[in-house]
GROMACS .gro file of N, CA, C and O in nm:
model
  396
    1UNK      N    1   7.639   2.126   1.896
    1UNK     CA    2   7.534   2.121   2.011
    1UNK      C    3   7.375   2.219   1.987
    1UNK      O    4   7.438   2.324   1.934
    2UNK      N    5   7.315   2.209   2.033
    2UNK     CA    6   7.168   2.295   2.011
    2UNK      C    7   7.173   2.357   2.149
    2UNK      O    8   7.158   2.258   2.236
    3UNK      N    9   7.079   2.439   2.135
    3UNK     CA   10   7.059   2.502   2.240
    3UNK      C   11   6.936   2.593   2.228
    3UNK      O   12   6.864   2.608   2.177
    4UNK      N   13   6.804   2.526   2.370
    4UNK     CA   14   6.708   2.585   2.370
    4UNK      C   15   6.706   2.653   2.458
    4UNK      O   16   6.714   2.678   2.587
    5UNK      N   17   6.609   2.763   2.417
    5UNK     CA   18   6.563   2.905   2.550
    5UNK      C   19   6.460   2.894   2.507
    5UNK      O   20   6.340   2.889   2.456
    6UNK      N   21   6.351   2.889   2.631
    6UNK     CA   22   6.168   2.904   2.638
    6UNK      C   23   6.184   2.977   2.795
    6UNK      O   24   6.326   2.950   2.901
    7UNK      N   25   6.108   3.000   2.851
    7UNK     CA   26   6.048   3.104   2.974
    7UNK      C   27   6.046   2.962   3.057
    7UNK      O   28   6.081   2.972   3.188
    8UNK      N   29   6.002   2.818   3.059
    8UNK     CA   30   5.986   2.697   3.113
    8UNK      C   31   6.097   2.657   3.170
    8UNK      O   32   6.113   2.594   3.211
    9UNK      N   33   6.196   2.658   3.053
    9UNK     CA   34   6.310   2.610   3.061
    9UNK      C   35   6.419   2.682   3.163
    9UNK      O   36   6.488   2.638   3.220
   10UNK      N   37   6.379   2.831   3.147
   10UNK     CA   38   6.439   2.898   3.229
   10UNK      C   39   6.406   2.883   3.367
   10UNK      O   40   6.494   2.860   3.508
   11UNK      N   41   6.252   2.839   3.440
   11UNK     CA   42   6.139   2.806   3.502
   11UNK      C   43   6.244   2.680   3.553
   11UNK      O   44   6.252   2.704   3.697
   12UNK      N   45   6.249   2.608   3.500
   12UNK     CA   46   6.323   2.482   3.545
   12UNK      C   47   6.488   2.428   3.590
   12UNK      O   48   6.490   2.406   3.658
   13UNK      N   49   6.538   2.566   3.501
   13UNK     CA   50   6.722   2.569   3.563
   13UNK      C   51   6.675   2.639   3.689
   13UNK      O   52   6.739   2.581   3.806
   14UNK      N   53   6.599   2.695   3.727
   14UNK     CA   54   6.608   2.770   3.847
   14UNK      C   55   6.573   2.664   3.960
   14UNK      O   56   6.610   2.656   4.077
   15UNK      N   57   6.457   2.561   3.911
   15UNK     CA   58   6.378   2.475   4.036
   15UNK      C   59   6.474   2.407   4.036
   15UNK      O   60   6.516   2.320   4.175
   16UNK      N   61   6.590   2.322   3.907
   16UNK     CA   62   6.650   2.189   3.955
   16UNK      C   63   6.767   2.286   4.009
   16UNK      O   64   6.816   2.185   4.086
   17UNK      N   65   6.850   2.368   4.056
   17UNK     CA   66   6.911   2.468   4.124
   17UNK      C   67   6.829   2.467   4.247
   17UNK      O   68   6.914   2.539   4.341
   18UNK      N   69   6.750   2.457   4.303
   18UNK     CA   70   6.693   2.514   4.413
   18UNK      C   71   6.725   2.682   4.413
   18UNK      O   72   6.755   2.751   4.559
   19UNK      N   73   6.700   2.784   4.323
   19UNK     CA   74   6.671   2.872   4.336
   19UNK      C   75   6.586   2.963   4.291
   19UNK      O   76   6.518   2.941   4.235
   20UNK      N   77   6.561   3.063   4.408
   20UNK     CA   78   6.404   3.155   4.346
   20UNK      C   79   6.468   3.228   4.242
   20UNK      O   80   6.587   3.321   4.239
   21UNK      N   81   6.329   3.257   4.220
   21UNK     CA   82   6.382   3.411   4.106
   21UNK      C   83   6.375   3.565   4.176
   21UNK      O   84   6.468   3.605   4.038
   22UNK      N   85   6.393   3.528   4.298
   22UNK     CA   86   6.428   3.658   4.316
   22UNK      C   87   6.584   3.674   4.410
   22UNK      O   88   6.637   3.741   4.497
   23UNK      N   89   6.648   3.528   4.379
   23UNK     CA   90   6.789   3.532   4.467
   23UNK      C   91   6.900   3.556   4.379
   23UNK      O   92   6.913   3.502   4.295
   24UNK      N   93   6.928   3.689   4.360
   24UNK     CA   94   6.983   3.770   4.277
   24UNK      C   95   7.167   3.711   4.292
   24UNK      O   96   7.223   3.672   4.194
   25UNK      N   97   7.205   3.641   4.407
   25UNK     CA   98   7.343   3.603   4.445
   25UNK      C   99   7.316   3.470   4.375
   25UNK      O  100   7.430   3.468   4.322
   26UNK      N  101   7.230   3.368   4.355
   26UNK     CA  102   7.220   3.227   4.334
   26UNK      C  103   7.197   3.247   4.154
   26UNK      O  104   7.277   3.173   4.112
   27UNK      N  105   7.121   3.332   4.108
   27UNK     CA  106   7.106   3.364   3.975
   27UNK      C  107   7.250   3.377   3.883
   27UNK      O  108   7.296   3.352   3.786
   28UNK      N  109   7.326   3.478   3.952
   28UNK     CA  110   7.427   3.552   3.959
   28UNK      C  111   7.575   3.431   3.940
   28UNK      O  112   7.610   3.410   3.830
   29UNK      N  113   7.561   3.367   4.022
   29UNK     CA  114   7.646   3.189   4.048
   29UNK      C  115   7.596   3.100   3.884
   29UNK      O  116   7.712   3.080   3.869
   30UNK      N  117   7.472   3.101   3.898
   30UNK     CA  118   7.453   3.062   3.794
   30UNK      C  119   7.499   3.013   3.659
   30UNK      O  120   7.483   2.937   3.607
   31UNK      N  121   7.457   3.173   3.654
   31UNK     CA  122   7.457   3.237   3.520
   31UNK      C  123   7.594   3.297   3.512
   31UNK      O  124   7.608   3.376   3.399
   32UNK      N  125   7.743   3.212   3.574
   32UNK     CA  126   7.856   3.314   3.562
   32UNK      C  127   7.949   3.375   3.599
   32UNK      O  128   8.015   3.445   3.564
   33UNK      N  129   7.892   3.447   3.718
   33UNK     CA  130   7.930   3.508   3.785
   33UNK      C  131   7.876   3.654   3.755
   33UNK      O  132   7.724   3.659   3.781
   34UNK      N  133   7.935   3.754   3.809
   34UNK     CA  134   7.880   3.911   3.830
   34UNK      C  135   7.826   3.903   3.698
   34UNK      O  136   7.859   3.917   3.575
   35UNK      N  137   7.687   3.990   3.720
   35UNK     CA  138   7.600   4.021   3.609
   35UNK      C  139   7.521   3.895   3.571
   35UNK      O  140   7.480   3.886   3.422
   36UNK      N  141   7.555   3.799   3.621
   36UNK     CA  142   7.496   3.670   3.577
   36UNK      C  143   7.338   3.700   3.597
   36UNK      O  144   7.281   3.614   3.480
   37UNK      N  145   7.251   3.734   3.667
   37UNK     CA  146   7.161   3.771   3.715
   37UNK      C  147   7.113   3.873   3.574
   37UNK      O  148   6.966   3.888   3.478
   38UNK      N  149   7.184   3.978   3.501
   38UNK     CA  150   7.155   4.058   3.408
   38UNK      C  151   7.124   3.991   3.300
   38UNK      O  152   7.052   3.976   3.219
   39UNK      N  153   7.238   3.900   3.299
   39UNK     CA  154   7.223   3.795   3.136
   39UNK      C  155   7.092   3.706   3.200
   39UNK      O  156   7.026   3.689   3.062
   40UNK      N  157   7.057   3.664   3.256
   40UNK     CA  158   6.967   3.530   3.278
   40UNK      C  159   6.833   3.647   3.251
   40UNK      O  160   6.719   3.577   3.210
   41UNK      N  161   6.824   3.761   3.324
   41UNK     CA  162   6.685   3.838   3.228
   41UNK      C  163   6.703   3.858   3.126
   41UNK      O  164   6.598   3.906   2.992
   42UNK      N  165   6.788   3.924   3.071
   42UNK     CA  166   6.828   3.936   2.875
   42UNK      C  167   6.776   3.812   2.829
   42UNK      O  168   6.725   3.815   2.736
   43UNK      N  169   6.831   3.701   2.898
   43UNK     CA  170   6.737   3.597   2.805
   43UNK      C  171   6.587   3.556   2.812
   43UNK      O  172   6.499   3.530   2.732
   44UNK      N  173   6.528   3.588   2.932
   44UNK     CA  174   6.342   3.616   2.978
   44UNK      C  175   6.306   3.738   2.850
   44UNK      O  176   6.212   3.686   2.829
   45UNK      N  177   6.400   3.846   2.843
   45UNK     CA  178   6.328   3.927   2.749
   45UNK      C  179   6.352   3.907   2.600
   45UNK      O  180   6.226   3.948   2.504
   46UNK      N  181   6.456   3.821   2.569
   46UNK     CA  182   6.503   3.806   2.436
   46UNK      C  183   6.377   3.686   2.382
   46UNK      O  184   6.322   3.702   2.272
   47UNK      N  185   6.331   3.568   2.475
   47UNK     CA  186   6.212   3.498   2.417
   47UNK      C  187   6.058   3.560   2.485
   47UNK      O  188   6.105   3.524   2.625
   48UNK      N  189   5.989   3.525   2.347
   48UNK     CA  190   5.828   3.596   2.399
   48UNK      C  191   5.801   3.474   2.461
   48UNK      O  192   5.838   3.352   2.493
   49UNK      N  193   5.710   3.499   2.618
   49UNK     CA  194   5.684   3.406   2.732
   49UNK      C  195   5.618   3.268   2.620
   49UNK      O  196   5.677   3.171   2.691
   50UNK      N  197   5.573   3.265   2.521
   50UNK     CA  198   5.489   3.108   2.529
   50UNK      C  199   5.579   3.084   2.407
   50UNK      O  200   5.530   2.932   2.339
   51UNK      N  201   5.686   3.170   2.350
   51UNK     CA  202   5.773   3.075   2.258
   51UNK      C  203   5.925   2.991   2.271
   51UNK      O  204   5.898   2.994   2.398
   52UNK      N  205   5.974   2.930   2.181
   52UNK     CA  206   6.065   2.848   2.244
   52UNK      C  207   6.175   2.884   2.112
   52UNK      O  208   6.160   2.875   2.002
   53UNK      N  209   6.328   2.904   2.152
   53UNK     CA  210   6.413   2.942   2.050
   53UNK      C  211   6.498   2.857   2.065
   53UNK      O  212   6.560   2.791   2.160
   54UNK      N  213   6.583   2.807   1.981
   54UNK     CA  214   6.644   2.688   1.956
   54UNK      C  215   6.754   2.744   1.859
   54UNK      O  216   6.789   2.784   1.728
   55UNK      N  217   6.880   2.725   1.912
   55UNK     CA  218   6.983   2.737   1.805
   55UNK      C  219   7.077   2.611   1.825
   55UNK      O  220   7.098   2.571   1.883
   56UNK      N  221   7.164   2.631   1.627
   56UNK     CA  222   7.208   2.525   1.632
   56UNK      C  223   7.364   2.541   1.664
   56UNK      O  224   7.432   2.470   1.587
   57UNK      N  225   7.424   2.629   1.739
   57UNK     CA  226   7.568   2.642   1.766
   57UNK      C  227   7.577   2.722   1.862
   57UNK      O  228   7.515   2.820   1.893
   58UNK      N  229   7.679   2.706   1.954
   58UNK     CA  230   7.754   2.821   2.044
   58UNK      C  231   7.727   2.985   1.975
   58UNK      O  232   7.711   3.023   1.998
   59UNK      N  233   7.794   2.975   1.892
   59UNK     CA  234   7.824   3.116   1.790
   59UNK      C  235   7.633   3.186   1.745
   59UNK      O  236   7.653   3.313   1.762
   60UNK      N  237   7.596   3.114   1.744
   60UNK     CA  238   7.466   3.126   1.715
   60UNK      C  239   7.414   3.208   1.801
   60UNK      O  240   7.298   3.304   1.812
   61UNK      N  241   7.400   3.102   1.931
   61UNK     CA  242   7.366   3.163   2.057
   61UNK      C  243   7.404   3.277   2.075
   61UNK      O  244   7.328   3.402   2.129
   62UNK      N  245   7.534   3.319   2.130
   62UNK     CA  246   7.605   3.413   2.130
   62UNK      C  247   7.565   3.531   2.064
   62UNK      O  248   7.544   3.650   2.071
   63UNK      N  249   7.539   3.552   1.887
   63UNK     CA  250   7.546   3.619   1.848
   63UNK      C  251   7.417   3.664   1.896
   63UNK      O  252   7.347   3.824   1.873
   64UNK      N  253   7.275   3.578   1.913
   64UNK     CA  254   7.123   3.646   1.919
   64UNK      C  255   7.095   3.702   2.043
   64UNK      O  256   7.078   3.806   2.086
   65UNK      N  257   7.207   3.643   2.155
   65UNK     CA  258   7.228   3.726   2.292
   65UNK      C  259   7.285   3.860   2.269
   65UNK      O  260   7.228   3.959   2.327
   66UNK      N  261   7.396   3.892   2.212
   66UNK     CA  262   7.476   4.020   2.193
   66UNK      C  263   7.380   4.087   2.143
   66UNK      O  264   7.376   4.225   2.139
   67UNK      N  265   7.352   4.039   1.996
   67UNK     CA  266   7.261   4.147   1.949
   67UNK      C  267   7.141   4.213   1.987
   67UNK      O  268   7.085   4.292   1.955
   68UNK      N  269   7.061   4.090   2.118
   68UNK     CA  270   6.937   4.160   2.175
   68UNK      C  271   6.963   4.250   2.254
   68UNK      O  272   6.925   4.415   2.282
   69UNK      N  273   7.073   4.247   2.326
   69UNK     CA  274   7.181   4.292   2.414
   69UNK      C  275   7.186   4.458   2.348
   69UNK      O  276   7.128   4.561   2.372
   70UNK      N  277   7.267   4.488   2.250
   70UNK     CA  278   7.289   4.553   2.154
   70UNK      C  279   7.164   4.666   2.163
   70UNK      O  280   7.191   4.804   2.124
   71UNK      N  281   7.073   4.615   2.064
   71UNK     CA  282   6.918   4.627   2.028
   71UNK      C  283   6.869   4.749   2.145
   71UNK      O  284   6.830   4.845   2.127
   72UNK      N  285   6.834   4.650   2.249
   72UNK     CA  286   6.769   4.710   2.334
   72UNK      C  287   6.852   4.841   2.404
   72UNK      O  288   6.835   4.916   2.453
   73UNK      N  289   7.004   4.802   2.395
   73UNK     CA  290   7.077   4.916   2.476
   73UNK      C  291   7.051   5.059   2.374
   73UNK      O  292   7.034   5.167   2.430
   74UNK      N  293   7.046   5.040   2.244
   74UNK     CA  294   7.027   5.124   2.151
   74UNK      C  295   6.915   5.255   2.178
   74UNK      O  296   6.917   5.312   2.158
   75UNK      N  297   6.780   5.151   2.198
   75UNK     CA  298   6.688   5.209   2.257
   75UNK      C  299   6.653   5.302   2.375
   75UNK      O  300   6.610   5.374   2.350
   76UNK      N  301   6.773   5.252   2.465
   76UNK     CA  302   6.800   5.287   2.578
   76UNK      C  303   6.857   5.419   2.606
   76UNK      O  304   6.889   5.458   2.683
   77UNK      N  305   6.943   5.401   2.502
   77UNK     CA  306   7.077   5.484   2.468
   77UNK      C  307   7.168   5.495   2.547
   77UNK      O  308   7.202   5.575   2.652
   78UNK      N  309   7.217   5.373   2.546
   78UNK     CA  310   7.292   5.363   2.686
   78UNK      C  311   7.387   5.241   2.622
   78UNK      O  312   7.380   5.180   2.508
   79UNK      N  313   7.504   5.240   2.703
   79UNK     CA  314   7.613   5.143   2.582
   79UNK      C  315   7.576   4.991   2.645
   79UNK      O  316   7.519   4.969   2.783
   80UNK      N  317   7.570   4.923   2.566
   80UNK     CA  318   7.571   4.781   2.545
   80UNK      C  319   7.664   4.703   2.645
   80UNK      O  320   7.769   4.724   2.654
   81UNK      N  321   7.635   4.600   2.726
   81UNK     CA  322   7.692   4.495   2.768
   81UNK      C  323   7.757   4.414   2.705
   81UNK      O  324   7.662   4.366   2.614
   82UNK      N  325   7.892   4.362   2.726
   82UNK     CA  326   7.948   4.296   2.620
   82UNK      C  327   7.885   4.117   2.703
   82UNK      O  328   7.958   4.118   2.833
   83UNK      N  329   7.870   4.025   2.632
   83UNK     CA  330   7.821   3.902   2.719
   83UNK      C  331   7.968   3.845   2.687
   83UNK      O  332   8.064   3.813   2.585
   84UNK      N  333   8.035   3.825   2.827
   84UNK     CA  334   8.200   3.768   2.896
   84UNK      C  335   8.163   3.588   2.819
   84UNK      O  336   8.055   3.499   2.826
   85UNK      N  337   8.275   3.564   2.816
   85UNK     CA  338   8.327   3.412   2.815
   85UNK      C  339   8.246   3.296   2.910
   85UNK      O  340   8.214   3.202   2.881
   86UNK      N  341   8.281   3.374   3.011
   86UNK     CA  342   8.209   3.276   3.154
   86UNK      C  343   8.083   3.301   3.203
   86UNK      O  344   8.029   3.194   3.150
   87UNK      N  345   8.046   3.431   3.089
   87UNK     CA  346   7.863   3.404   3.100
   87UNK      C  347   7.837   3.308   3.009
   87UNK      O  348   7.699   3.215   3.024
   88UNK      N  349   7.917   3.327   2.904
   88UNK     CA  350   7.841   3.257   2.759
   88UNK      C  351   7.848   3.075   2.816
   88UNK      O  352   7.769   2.996   2.768
   89UNK      N  353   7.962   3.056   2.893
   89UNK     CA  354   7.995   2.920   2.921
   89UNK      C  355   7.874   2.874   2.974
   89UNK      O  356   7.824   2.735   2.975
   90UNK      N  357   7.849   2.944   3.095
   90UNK     CA  358   7.719   2.909   3.245
   90UNK      C  359   7.647   2.898   3.105
   90UNK      O  360   7.563   2.760   3.125
   91UNK      N  361   7.571   2.980   3.008
   91UNK     CA  362   7.455   2.976   2.963
   91UNK      C  363   7.454   2.854   2.872
   91UNK      O  364   7.313   2.777   2.863
   92UNK      N  365   7.594   2.820   2.773
   92UNK     CA  366   7.570   2.684   2.710
   92UNK      C  367   7.555   2.541   2.851
   92UNK      O  368   7.479   2.496   2.749
   93UNK      N  369   7.603   2.616   2.925
   93UNK     CA  370   7.584   2.452   3.009
   93UNK      C  371   7.447   2.415   3.056
   93UNK      O  372   7.391   2.292   3.060
   94UNK      N  373   7.354   2.534   3.054
   94UNK     CA  374   7.267   2.541   3.138
   94UNK      C  375   7.154   2.490   2.973
   94UNK      O  376   7.033   2.432   2.985
   95UNK      N  377   7.142   2.570   2.891
   95UNK     CA  378   7.085   2.560   2.775
   95UNK      C  379   7.094   2.455   2.652
   95UNK      O  380   7.000   2.433   2.625
   96UNK      N  381   7.226   2.414   2.702
   96UNK     CA  382   7.284   2.298   2.564
   96UNK      C  383   7.178   2.143   2.613
   96UNK      O  384   7.193   2.082   2.696
   97UNK      N  385   7.161   2.109   2.439
   97UNK     CA  386   7.118   2.008   2.465
   97UNK      C  387   7.229   1.896   2.340
   97UNK      O  388   7.263   1.946   2.293
   98UNK      N  389   7.242   1.766   2.366
   98UNK     CA  390   7.354   1.711   2.326
   98UNK      C  391   7.283   1.681   2.145
   98UNK      O  392   7.110   1.689   2.184
   99UNK      N  393   7.354   1.699   2.078
   99UNK     CA  394   7.285   1.709   1.894
   99UNK      C  395   7.249   1.549   1.853
   99UNK      O  396   7.233   1.445   1.911
   0.00000   0.00000   0.00000
């Protein structure tokens, strides 16, 4: 399966689910539960505004998201959060496109 990420895709996901960008609880639920909002914003920061990222598999997407988290945590000199399976599955369900 392919996974596609862009700011437009993220905005459309929120619109489709009738969630406003400042609805922390709604975004948490949509993106896998507690800390879902954190991972939503990690995705927004991972992808430059006018660009599109495409991954050709779940593990490639996981590696990219976790790699970005690890890198930004190192820059901020804090311990990186670990992407949980619940978050990854929620993100995959939202960003996935049939191959």
